[in-house]
Coordinates of C-alpha atoms in Angstrom, one line a residue:
X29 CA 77.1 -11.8 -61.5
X30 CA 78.1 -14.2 -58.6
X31 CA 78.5 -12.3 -55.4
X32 CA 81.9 -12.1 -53.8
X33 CA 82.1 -15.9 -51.1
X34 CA 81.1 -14.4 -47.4
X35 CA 83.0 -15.2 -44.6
X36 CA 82.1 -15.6 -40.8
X37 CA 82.9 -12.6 -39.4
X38 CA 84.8 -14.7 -36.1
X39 CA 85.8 -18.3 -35.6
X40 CA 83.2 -18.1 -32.3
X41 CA 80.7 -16.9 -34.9
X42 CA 81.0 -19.9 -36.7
X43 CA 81.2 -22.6 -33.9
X44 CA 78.0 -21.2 -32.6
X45 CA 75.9 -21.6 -36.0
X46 CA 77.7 -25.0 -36.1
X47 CA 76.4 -26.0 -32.6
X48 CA 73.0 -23.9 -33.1
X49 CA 72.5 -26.3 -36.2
X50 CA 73.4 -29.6 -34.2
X51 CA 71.7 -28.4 -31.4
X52 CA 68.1 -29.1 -32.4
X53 CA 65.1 -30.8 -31.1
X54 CA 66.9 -34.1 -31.4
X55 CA 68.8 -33.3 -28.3
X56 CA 65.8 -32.6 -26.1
X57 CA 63.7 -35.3 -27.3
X58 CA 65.2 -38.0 -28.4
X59 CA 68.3 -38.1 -26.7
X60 CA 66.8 -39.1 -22.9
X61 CA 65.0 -41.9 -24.6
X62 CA 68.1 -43.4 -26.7
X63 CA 70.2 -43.5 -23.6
X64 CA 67.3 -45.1 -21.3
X65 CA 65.7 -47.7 -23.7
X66 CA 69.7 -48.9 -24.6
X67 CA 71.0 -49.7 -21.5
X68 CA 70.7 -46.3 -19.5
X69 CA 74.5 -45.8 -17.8
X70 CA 76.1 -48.4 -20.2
X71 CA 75.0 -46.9 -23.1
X72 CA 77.4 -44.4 -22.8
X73 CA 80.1 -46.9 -24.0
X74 CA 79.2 -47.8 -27.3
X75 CA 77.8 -43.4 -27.8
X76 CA 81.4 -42.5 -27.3
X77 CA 82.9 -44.8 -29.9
X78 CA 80.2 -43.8 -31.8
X79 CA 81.1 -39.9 -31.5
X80 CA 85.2 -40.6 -32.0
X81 CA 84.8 -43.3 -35.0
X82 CA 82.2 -41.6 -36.6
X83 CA 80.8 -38.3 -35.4
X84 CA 84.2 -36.4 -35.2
X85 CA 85.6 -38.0 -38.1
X86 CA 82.8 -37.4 -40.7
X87 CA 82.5 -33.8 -38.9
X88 CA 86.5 -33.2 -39.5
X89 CA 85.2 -34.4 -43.5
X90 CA 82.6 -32.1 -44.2
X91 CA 84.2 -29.3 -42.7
X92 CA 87.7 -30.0 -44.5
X93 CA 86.1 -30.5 -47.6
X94 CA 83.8 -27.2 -47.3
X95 CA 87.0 -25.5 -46.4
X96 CA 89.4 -26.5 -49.0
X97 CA 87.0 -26.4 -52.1
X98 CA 85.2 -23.0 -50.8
X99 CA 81.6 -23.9 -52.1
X100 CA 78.6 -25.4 -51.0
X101 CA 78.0 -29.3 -50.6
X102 CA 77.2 -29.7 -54.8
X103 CA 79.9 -27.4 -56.0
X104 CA 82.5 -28.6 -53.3
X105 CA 81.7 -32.6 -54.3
X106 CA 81.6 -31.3 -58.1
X107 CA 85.6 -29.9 -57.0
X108 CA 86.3 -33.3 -55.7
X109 CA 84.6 -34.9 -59.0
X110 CA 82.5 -33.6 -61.1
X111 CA 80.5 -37.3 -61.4
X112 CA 79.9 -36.8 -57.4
X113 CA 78.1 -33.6 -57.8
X114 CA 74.7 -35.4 -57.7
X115 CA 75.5 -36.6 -54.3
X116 CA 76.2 -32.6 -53.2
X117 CA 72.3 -31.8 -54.2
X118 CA 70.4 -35.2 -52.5
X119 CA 71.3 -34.1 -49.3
X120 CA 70.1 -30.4 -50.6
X121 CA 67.2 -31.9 -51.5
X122 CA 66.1 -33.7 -48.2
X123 CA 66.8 -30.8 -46.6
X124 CA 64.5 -28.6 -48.2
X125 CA 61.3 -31.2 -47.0
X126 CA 62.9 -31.6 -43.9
X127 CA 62.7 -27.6 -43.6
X128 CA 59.3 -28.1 -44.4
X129 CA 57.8 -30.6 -41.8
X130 CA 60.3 -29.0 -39.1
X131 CA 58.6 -25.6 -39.9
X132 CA 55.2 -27.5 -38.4
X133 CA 57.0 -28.9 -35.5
X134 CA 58.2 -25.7 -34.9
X135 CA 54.7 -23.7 -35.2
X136 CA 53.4 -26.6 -32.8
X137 CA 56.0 -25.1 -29.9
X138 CA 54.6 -21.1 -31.0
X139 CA 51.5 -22.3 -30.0
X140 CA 52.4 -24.4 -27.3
X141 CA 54.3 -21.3 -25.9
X142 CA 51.1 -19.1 -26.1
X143 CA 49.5 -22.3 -24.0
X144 CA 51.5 -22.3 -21.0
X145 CA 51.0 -19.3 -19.9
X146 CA 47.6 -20.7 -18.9
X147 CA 48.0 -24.7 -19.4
X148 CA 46.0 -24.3 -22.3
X149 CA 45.8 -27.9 -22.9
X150 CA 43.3 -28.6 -20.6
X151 CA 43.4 -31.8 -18.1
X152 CA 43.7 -34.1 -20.6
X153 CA 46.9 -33.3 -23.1
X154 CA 46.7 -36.7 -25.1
X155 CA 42.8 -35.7 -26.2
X156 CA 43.4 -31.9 -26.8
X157 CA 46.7 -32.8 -29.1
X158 CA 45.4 -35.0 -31.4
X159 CA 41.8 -34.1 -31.4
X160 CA 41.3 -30.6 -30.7
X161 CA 44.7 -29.2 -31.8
X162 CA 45.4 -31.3 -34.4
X163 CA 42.3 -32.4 -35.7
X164 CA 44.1 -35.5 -36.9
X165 CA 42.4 -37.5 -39.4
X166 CA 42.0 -41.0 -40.0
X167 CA 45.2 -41.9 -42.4
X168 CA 47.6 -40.5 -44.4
X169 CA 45.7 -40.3 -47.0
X170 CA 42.6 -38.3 -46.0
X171 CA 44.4 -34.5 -45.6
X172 CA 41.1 -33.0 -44.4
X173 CA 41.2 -29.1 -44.4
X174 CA 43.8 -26.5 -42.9
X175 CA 44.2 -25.9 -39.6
X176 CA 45.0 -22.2 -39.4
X177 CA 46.2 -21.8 -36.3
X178 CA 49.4 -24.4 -37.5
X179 CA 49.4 -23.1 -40.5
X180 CA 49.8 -19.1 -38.9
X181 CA 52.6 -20.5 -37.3
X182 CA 54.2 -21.9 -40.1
X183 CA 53.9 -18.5 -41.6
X184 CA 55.9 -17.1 -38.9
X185 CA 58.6 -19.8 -38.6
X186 CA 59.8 -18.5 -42.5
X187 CA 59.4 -15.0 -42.1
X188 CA 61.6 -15.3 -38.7
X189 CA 64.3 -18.0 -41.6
X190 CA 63.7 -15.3 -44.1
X191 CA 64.4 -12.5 -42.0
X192 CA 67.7 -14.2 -40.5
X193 CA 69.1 -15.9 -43.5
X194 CA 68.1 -12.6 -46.3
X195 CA 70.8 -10.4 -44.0
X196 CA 73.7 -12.8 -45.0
X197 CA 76.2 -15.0 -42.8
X198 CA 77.7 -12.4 -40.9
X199 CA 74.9 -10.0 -40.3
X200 CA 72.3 -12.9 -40.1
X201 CA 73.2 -15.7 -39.1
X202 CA 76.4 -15.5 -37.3
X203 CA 74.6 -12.4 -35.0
X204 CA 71.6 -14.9 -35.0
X205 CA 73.5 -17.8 -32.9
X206 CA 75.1 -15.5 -30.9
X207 CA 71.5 -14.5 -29.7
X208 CA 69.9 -17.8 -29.9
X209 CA 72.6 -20.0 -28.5
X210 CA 73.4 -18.5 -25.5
X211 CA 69.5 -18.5 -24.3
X212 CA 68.9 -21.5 -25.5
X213 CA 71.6 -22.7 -23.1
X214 CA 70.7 -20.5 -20.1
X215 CA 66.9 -21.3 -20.6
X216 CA 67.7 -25.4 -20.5
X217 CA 69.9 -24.8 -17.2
X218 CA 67.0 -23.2 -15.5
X219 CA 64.9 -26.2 -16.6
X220 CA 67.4 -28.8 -15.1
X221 CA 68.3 -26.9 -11.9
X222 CA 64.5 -26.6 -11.3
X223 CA 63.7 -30.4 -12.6
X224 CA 66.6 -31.7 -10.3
X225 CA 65.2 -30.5 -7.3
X226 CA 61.5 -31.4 -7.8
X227 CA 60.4 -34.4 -5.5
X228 CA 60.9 -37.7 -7.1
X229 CA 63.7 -36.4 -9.5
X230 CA 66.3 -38.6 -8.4
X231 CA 63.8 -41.6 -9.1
X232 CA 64.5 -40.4 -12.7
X233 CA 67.7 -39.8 -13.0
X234 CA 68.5 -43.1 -11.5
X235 CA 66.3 -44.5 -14.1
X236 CA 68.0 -42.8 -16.5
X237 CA 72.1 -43.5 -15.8
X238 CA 71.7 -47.0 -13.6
X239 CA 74.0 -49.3 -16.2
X240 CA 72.3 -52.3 -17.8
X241 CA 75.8 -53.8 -19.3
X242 CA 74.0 -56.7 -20.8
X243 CA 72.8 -54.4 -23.5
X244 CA 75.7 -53.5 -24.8
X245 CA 76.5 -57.2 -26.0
X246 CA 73.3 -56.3 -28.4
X247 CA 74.2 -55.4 -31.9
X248 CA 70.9 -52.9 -32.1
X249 CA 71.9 -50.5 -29.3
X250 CA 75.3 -49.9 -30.8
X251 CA 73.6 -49.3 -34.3
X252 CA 71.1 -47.1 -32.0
X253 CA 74.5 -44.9 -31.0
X254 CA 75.7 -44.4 -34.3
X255 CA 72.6 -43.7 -35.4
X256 CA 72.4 -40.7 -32.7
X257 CA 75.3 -39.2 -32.9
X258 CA 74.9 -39.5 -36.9
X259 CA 71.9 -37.4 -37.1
X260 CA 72.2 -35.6 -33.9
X261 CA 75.7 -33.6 -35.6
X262 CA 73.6 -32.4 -38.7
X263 CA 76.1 -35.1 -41.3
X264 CA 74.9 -35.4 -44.2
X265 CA 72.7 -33.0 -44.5
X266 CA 74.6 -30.3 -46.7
X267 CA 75.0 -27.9 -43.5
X268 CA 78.7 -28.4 -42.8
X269 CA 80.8 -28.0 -45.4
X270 CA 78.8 -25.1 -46.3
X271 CA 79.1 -23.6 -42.8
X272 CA 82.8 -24.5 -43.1
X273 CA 82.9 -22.9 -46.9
X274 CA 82.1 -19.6 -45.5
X275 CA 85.8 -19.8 -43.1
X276 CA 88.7 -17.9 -43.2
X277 CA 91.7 -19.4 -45.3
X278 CA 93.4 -19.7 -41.4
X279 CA 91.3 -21.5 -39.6
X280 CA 91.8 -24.8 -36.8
X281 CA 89.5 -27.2 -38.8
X282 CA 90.0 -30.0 -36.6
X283 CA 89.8 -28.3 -33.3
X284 CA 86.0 -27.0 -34.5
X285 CA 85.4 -30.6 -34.8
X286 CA 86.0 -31.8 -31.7
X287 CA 84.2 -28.5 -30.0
X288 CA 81.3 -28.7 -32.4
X289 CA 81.1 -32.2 -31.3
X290 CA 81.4 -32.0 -27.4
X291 CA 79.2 -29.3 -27.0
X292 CA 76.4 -31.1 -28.9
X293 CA 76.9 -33.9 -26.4
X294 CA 77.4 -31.5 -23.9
X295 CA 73.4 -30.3 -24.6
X296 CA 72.5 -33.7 -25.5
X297 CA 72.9 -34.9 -21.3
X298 CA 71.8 -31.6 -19.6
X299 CA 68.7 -31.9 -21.8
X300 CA 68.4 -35.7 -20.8
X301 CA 68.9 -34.9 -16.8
X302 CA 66.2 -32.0 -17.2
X303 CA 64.0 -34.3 -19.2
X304 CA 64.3 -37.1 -16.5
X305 CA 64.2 -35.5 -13.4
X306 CA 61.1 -34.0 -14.8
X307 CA 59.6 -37.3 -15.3
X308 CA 60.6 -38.6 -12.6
X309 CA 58.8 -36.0 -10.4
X310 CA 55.9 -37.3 -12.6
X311 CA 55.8 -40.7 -12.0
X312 CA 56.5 -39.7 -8.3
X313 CA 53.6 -37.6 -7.7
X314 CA 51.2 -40.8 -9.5
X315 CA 52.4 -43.1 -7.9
X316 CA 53.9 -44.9 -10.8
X317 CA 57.2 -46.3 -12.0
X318 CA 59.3 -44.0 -14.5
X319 CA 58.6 -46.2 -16.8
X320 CA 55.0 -45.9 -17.5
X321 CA 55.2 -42.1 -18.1
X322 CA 58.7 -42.2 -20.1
X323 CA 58.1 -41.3 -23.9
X324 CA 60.1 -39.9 -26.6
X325 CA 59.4 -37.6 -29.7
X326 CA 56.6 -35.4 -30.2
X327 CA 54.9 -37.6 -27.2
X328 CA 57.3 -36.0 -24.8
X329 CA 56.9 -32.7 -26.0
X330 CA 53.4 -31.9 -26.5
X331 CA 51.9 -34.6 -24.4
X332 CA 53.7 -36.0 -21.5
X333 CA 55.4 -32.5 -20.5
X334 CA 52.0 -30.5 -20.9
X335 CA 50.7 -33.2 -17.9
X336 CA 53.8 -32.4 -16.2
X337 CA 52.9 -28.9 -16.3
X338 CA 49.9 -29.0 -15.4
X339 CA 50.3 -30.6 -11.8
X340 CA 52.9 -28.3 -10.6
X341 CA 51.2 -25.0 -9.9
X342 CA 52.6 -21.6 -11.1
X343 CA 56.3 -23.6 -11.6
X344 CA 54.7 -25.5 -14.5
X345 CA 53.4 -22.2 -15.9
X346 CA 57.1 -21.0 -15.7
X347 CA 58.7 -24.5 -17.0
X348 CA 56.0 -24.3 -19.6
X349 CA 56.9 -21.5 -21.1
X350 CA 60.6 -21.6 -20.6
X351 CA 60.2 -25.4 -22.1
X352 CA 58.8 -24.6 -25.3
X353 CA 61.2 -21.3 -26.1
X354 CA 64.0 -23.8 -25.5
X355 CA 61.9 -25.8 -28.2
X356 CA 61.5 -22.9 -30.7
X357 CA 65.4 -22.0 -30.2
X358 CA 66.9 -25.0 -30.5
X359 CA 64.5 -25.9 -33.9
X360 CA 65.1 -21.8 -35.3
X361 CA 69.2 -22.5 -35.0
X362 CA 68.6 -26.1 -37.1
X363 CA 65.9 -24.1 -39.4
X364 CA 68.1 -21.7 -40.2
X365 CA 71.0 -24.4 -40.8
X366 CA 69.0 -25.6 -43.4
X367 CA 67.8 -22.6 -45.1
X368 CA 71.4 -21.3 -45.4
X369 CA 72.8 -24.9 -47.5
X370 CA 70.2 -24.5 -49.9
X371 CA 70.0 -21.2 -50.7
X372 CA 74.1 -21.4 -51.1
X373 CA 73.8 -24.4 -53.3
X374 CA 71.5 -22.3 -55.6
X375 CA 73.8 -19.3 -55.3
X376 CA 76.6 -21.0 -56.4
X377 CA 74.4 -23.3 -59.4
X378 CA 72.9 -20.3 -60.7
X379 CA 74.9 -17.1 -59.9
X380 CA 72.1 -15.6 -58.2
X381 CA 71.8 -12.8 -55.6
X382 CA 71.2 -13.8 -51.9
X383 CA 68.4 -11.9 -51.3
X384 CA 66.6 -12.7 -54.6
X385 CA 67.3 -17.2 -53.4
X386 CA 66.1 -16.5 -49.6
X387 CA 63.3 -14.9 -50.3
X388 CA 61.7 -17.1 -53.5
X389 CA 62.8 -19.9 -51.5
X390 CA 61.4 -18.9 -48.2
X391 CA 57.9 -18.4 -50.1
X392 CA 57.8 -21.7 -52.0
X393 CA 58.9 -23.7 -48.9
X394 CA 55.8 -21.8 -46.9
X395 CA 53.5 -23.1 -49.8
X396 CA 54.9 -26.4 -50.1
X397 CA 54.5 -26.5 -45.7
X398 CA 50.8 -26.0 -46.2
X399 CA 50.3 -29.6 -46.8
X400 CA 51.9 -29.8 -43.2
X401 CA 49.1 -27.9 -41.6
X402 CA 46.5 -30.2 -42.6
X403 CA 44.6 -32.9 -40.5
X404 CA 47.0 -35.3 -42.3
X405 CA 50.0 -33.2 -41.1
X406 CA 51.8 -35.5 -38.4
X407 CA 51.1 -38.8 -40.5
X408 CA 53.1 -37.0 -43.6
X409 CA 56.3 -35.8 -40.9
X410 CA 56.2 -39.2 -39.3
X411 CA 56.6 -41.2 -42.5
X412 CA 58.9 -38.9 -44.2
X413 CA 61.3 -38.0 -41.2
X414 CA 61.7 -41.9 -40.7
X415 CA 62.7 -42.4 -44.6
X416 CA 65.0 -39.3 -44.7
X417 CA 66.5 -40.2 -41.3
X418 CA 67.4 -44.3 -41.7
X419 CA 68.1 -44.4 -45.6
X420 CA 68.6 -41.0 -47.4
X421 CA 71.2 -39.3 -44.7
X422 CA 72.5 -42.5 -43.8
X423 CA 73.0 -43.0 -47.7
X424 CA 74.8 -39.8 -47.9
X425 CA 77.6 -40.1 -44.8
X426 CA 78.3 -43.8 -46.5
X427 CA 78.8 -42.5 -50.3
X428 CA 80.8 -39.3 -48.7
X429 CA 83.1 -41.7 -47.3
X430 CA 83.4 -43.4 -50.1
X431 CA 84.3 -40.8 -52.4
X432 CA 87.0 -39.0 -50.0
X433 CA 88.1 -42.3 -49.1
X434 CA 88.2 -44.8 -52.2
X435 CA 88.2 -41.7 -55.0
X436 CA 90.0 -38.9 -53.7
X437 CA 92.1 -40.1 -51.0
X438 CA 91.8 -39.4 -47.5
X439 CA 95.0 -37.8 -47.6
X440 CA 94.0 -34.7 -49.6
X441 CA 91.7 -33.8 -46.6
X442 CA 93.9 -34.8 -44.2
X443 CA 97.0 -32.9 -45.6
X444 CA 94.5 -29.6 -45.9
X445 CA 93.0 -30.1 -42.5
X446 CA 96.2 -31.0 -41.0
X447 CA 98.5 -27.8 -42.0
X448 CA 96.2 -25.3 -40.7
X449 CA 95.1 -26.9 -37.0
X450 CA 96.9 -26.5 -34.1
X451 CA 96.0 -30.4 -33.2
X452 CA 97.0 -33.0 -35.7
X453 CA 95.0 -36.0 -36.9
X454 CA 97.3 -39.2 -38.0
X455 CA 96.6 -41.9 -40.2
X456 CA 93.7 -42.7 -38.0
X457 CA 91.8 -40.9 -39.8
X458 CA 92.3 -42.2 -43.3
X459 CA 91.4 -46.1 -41.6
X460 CA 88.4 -45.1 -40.0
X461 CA 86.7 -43.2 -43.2
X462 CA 87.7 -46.2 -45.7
X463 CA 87.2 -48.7 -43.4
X464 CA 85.2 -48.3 -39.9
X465 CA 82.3 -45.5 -40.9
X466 CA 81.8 -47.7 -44.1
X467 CA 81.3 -50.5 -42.6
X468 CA 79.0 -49.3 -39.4
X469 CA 77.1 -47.3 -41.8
X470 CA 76.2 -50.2 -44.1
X471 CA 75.4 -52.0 -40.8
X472 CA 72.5 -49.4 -40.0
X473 CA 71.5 -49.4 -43.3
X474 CA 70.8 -53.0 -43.7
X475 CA 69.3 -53.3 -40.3
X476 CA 66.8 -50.2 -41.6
X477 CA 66.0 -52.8 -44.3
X478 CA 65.6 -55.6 -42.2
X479 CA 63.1 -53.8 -39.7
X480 CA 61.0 -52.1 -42.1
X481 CA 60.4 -54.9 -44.5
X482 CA 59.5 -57.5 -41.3
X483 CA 57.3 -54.6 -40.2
X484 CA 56.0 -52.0 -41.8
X485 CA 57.1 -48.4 -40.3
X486 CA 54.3 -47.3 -38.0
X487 CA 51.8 -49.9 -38.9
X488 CA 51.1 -47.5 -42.2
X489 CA 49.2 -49.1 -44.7
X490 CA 51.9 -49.9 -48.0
X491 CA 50.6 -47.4 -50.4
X492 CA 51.2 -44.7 -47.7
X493 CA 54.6 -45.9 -46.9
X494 CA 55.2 -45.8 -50.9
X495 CA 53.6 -42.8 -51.9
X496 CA 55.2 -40.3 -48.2
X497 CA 58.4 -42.3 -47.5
X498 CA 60.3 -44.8 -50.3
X499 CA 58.7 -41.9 -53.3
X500 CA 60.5 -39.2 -51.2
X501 CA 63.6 -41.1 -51.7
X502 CA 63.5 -42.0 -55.6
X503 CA 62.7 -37.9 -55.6
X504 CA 65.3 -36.7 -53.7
X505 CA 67.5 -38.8 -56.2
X506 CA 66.0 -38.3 -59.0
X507 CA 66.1 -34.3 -58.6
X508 CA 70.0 -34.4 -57.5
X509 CA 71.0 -36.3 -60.7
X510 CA 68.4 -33.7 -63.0
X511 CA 70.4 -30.6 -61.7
X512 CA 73.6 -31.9 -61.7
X513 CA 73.3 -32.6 -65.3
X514 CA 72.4 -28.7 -65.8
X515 CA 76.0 -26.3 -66.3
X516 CA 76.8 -24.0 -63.9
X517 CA 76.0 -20.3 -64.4
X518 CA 79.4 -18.9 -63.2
X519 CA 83.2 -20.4 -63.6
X520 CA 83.5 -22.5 -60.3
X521 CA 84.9 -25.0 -61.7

């Protein structure tokens, strides 16, 4: 029998899982280098318009849809239209791999953490990462053995999801973010207040924020914004509206919104002033510009930061390990985030018990991570994470719009949103998801296109690209379509 539909146990409750899920390592990593590689300062102009024409409107969606049709993404888009429900399980699907590479990302920092206590990594970061941490082999294709130590991690990156998500929304989860969030913030104002007062700092930060306004006449750093604040909110990934599902009948869905969305951006530039002040007390102390030390990614994190740490005394011992907590926080909220929309996609489907779905799932996505912690490990994230990312979440945000916009009508959200929120959104709305997301969306997309069939993502040979990235795809759609064609084991509909 289908257990009675949680509920957060407080508005706050759910605004910090919301923010704990957008909060990930996005924000820390990729963030610093979006702004400086697209016009530093200037860049900020087209990243707002990106967060009011598409962020908070597609945020204001999922969470208004979630809300008024009380189920996870599948059964929610199945209310809407029962030949949409496919397009509820895709983005279940992609988030179940991305849960598994992120669990190996996330073991990286529990090792990295252990590290910095004594700058493990030796003098030279870029050799022990790939070589002796690693082990990376050759391609893609050779997976080599496991490495245990990454796959120990792994092991205790579900148990920690299991643990959280098997207690439920309000015992788990909700208590969860109140935990996690709140460090996670304290731990990153240390990092700045410390990073902004190094020597050579401000030769970052003026790196960072000096406005190149030529850039914004290029069509490619706007797509760059969108494509930010798109994947930095968590759209499209089934998270919201199955956060928002679990809300009160009463509750200011618009408001949450805008909060969820300024306080990601909020994160997103105290992580980029920490991350640039750092490196520019880096390039300071070689004698270089900023821009021969500035990197992005996994480069920043595990290879750039570790030689950071490691000419700074005891303070990079202390930035060390404060650096990669932040890491493991801000991935656990996300992790969690993930776990939590498809395990409730499966309740719902099948009429299972929570604690039966966490845990069965929890131990089939540690077996299927195991391929992660193999020498091919970082080839397989890099190849997938770039497909999900630019075609399959993308994909999703453009056919959501479509369907509220061009099947149901915008108005049904809006009228539902609108009658319980204190603020009021106006016609607005309706223009920009039928017209304006659409539109920039399809942009993106075709761009995606463009760039990966003039070059090849990564310089991967084809059959790797085929077999890790587009195959992922055609899966992830081919696996929505299979379920949704199977009856659902309780009367939601």
């Amino acid at each position: 029998m289908q257990e009675s539909r949680e509920q957060w146990g407080s508005k706050m409750g759910f605004l910090l899982a919301a923010i704990g899920s957008a909060v990930g390592l996005g924000n820390i990593w990729r963030f610093p280098y979006v702004v400086y590689s697209n016009g530093g300062g200037a860049f900020l102009i087209p990243y707002f318009c990106a967060i009011f024409t598409a962020g908070i409107p597609l945020l204001i969606l999922e969470y208004g849809i979630g809300h008024k049709f009380k189920g996870s993404t599948p059964l929610s888009l199945s209310r809407v239209n029962k030949k949409f429900e496919w397009l509820g399980w895709w983005p279940i699907i992609s988030s179940a791999i991305i849960l598994c590479y992120y669990s190996m990302i996330l073991s990286w920092s529990v090792k990295y953490l252990t590290l910095s206590f004594n700058k493990g990594w030796g003098q030279d970061s870029d050799t022990f990462f790939y070589n002796d941490f690693l082990k990376l082999s050759e391609s893609p294709l050779h997976f080599g053995g496991i490495v245990w130590p990454i796959l120990m991690g792994i092991a205790l990156i579900w148990i920690i999801n299991w643990f959280i998500c098997y207690k439920g929304i309000k015992a788990g989860i909700e208590k969860a973010s109140k935990i996690l969030l709140p460090c996670l913030l304290i731990i990153m104002i240390i990092i700045v207040i410390r990073g902004v007062t190094l020597k050579g700092a401000e030769v970052g930060l003026n790196t960072l924020f000096t406005p190149n306004l030529e850039k914004i006449k290029d069509p490619q750093v706007w797509i760059s914004a969108y494509g930010q604040v798109f994947f930095s909110l968590s759209i499209g990934t089934g998270i919201m509206m199955t956060y928002s599902s679990y809300l009160p009948p009463k509750t200011d869905i618009n408001n949450s919104a805008f909060m969820t969305a300024f306080a990601n951006c909020g994160f997103e530039f105290l992580s980029a002033i920490g991350v640039f002040a750092i490196l520019g007390a880096m390039a300071t102390s070689q004698g270089v510009s900023v821009d021969e030390v500035v990197t992005s990614g996994i480069g920043l994190a595990f290879i750039a930061f570790p030689k950071v740490f490691t000419i700074m005394g005891v303070w990079g011992n202390i930035l060390g390990v404060l650096f990669f907590t932040c890491l493991m926080f801000a991935g656990i909220t996300s992790s969690v985030s993930l776990v939590e929309a498809i395990s409730a996609s499966i309740i719902d489907k099948f009429g299972l018990k929570r604690k039966k779905v966490v845990t069965i799932m929890c131990l089939v996505g540690f077996l299927i991570s195991t391929v992660f912690a193999t020498n091919a490990g970082l080839y397989l994230l890099d190849i997938m994470d770039n497909f999900i990312n630019n075609y399959g979440i993308v994909v999703v945000g453009l056919l959501e719009s479509f369907v509220i916009g061009w099947v149901l009508n915008p108005n049904v959200i809006r009228d539902h949103t609108n009658a319980i929120s204190y603020f009021k959104i106006g016609k607005w709305w309706n223009i920009i998801i039928k017209y304006i997301t659409p539109t920039l969306l399809t942009l993106t997309l075709i761009q995606s296109l463009i760039t990966e069939f003039k070059t090849p993502y990564g310089g991967y040979t084809l059959t790797s690209l085929f077999l890790f990235g587009w195959s992922v795809i055609a899966f992830g759609i081919i696996c929505a379509v299979l379920i949704s064609k199977k009856p659902w084991k309780k009367e939601a509909l």
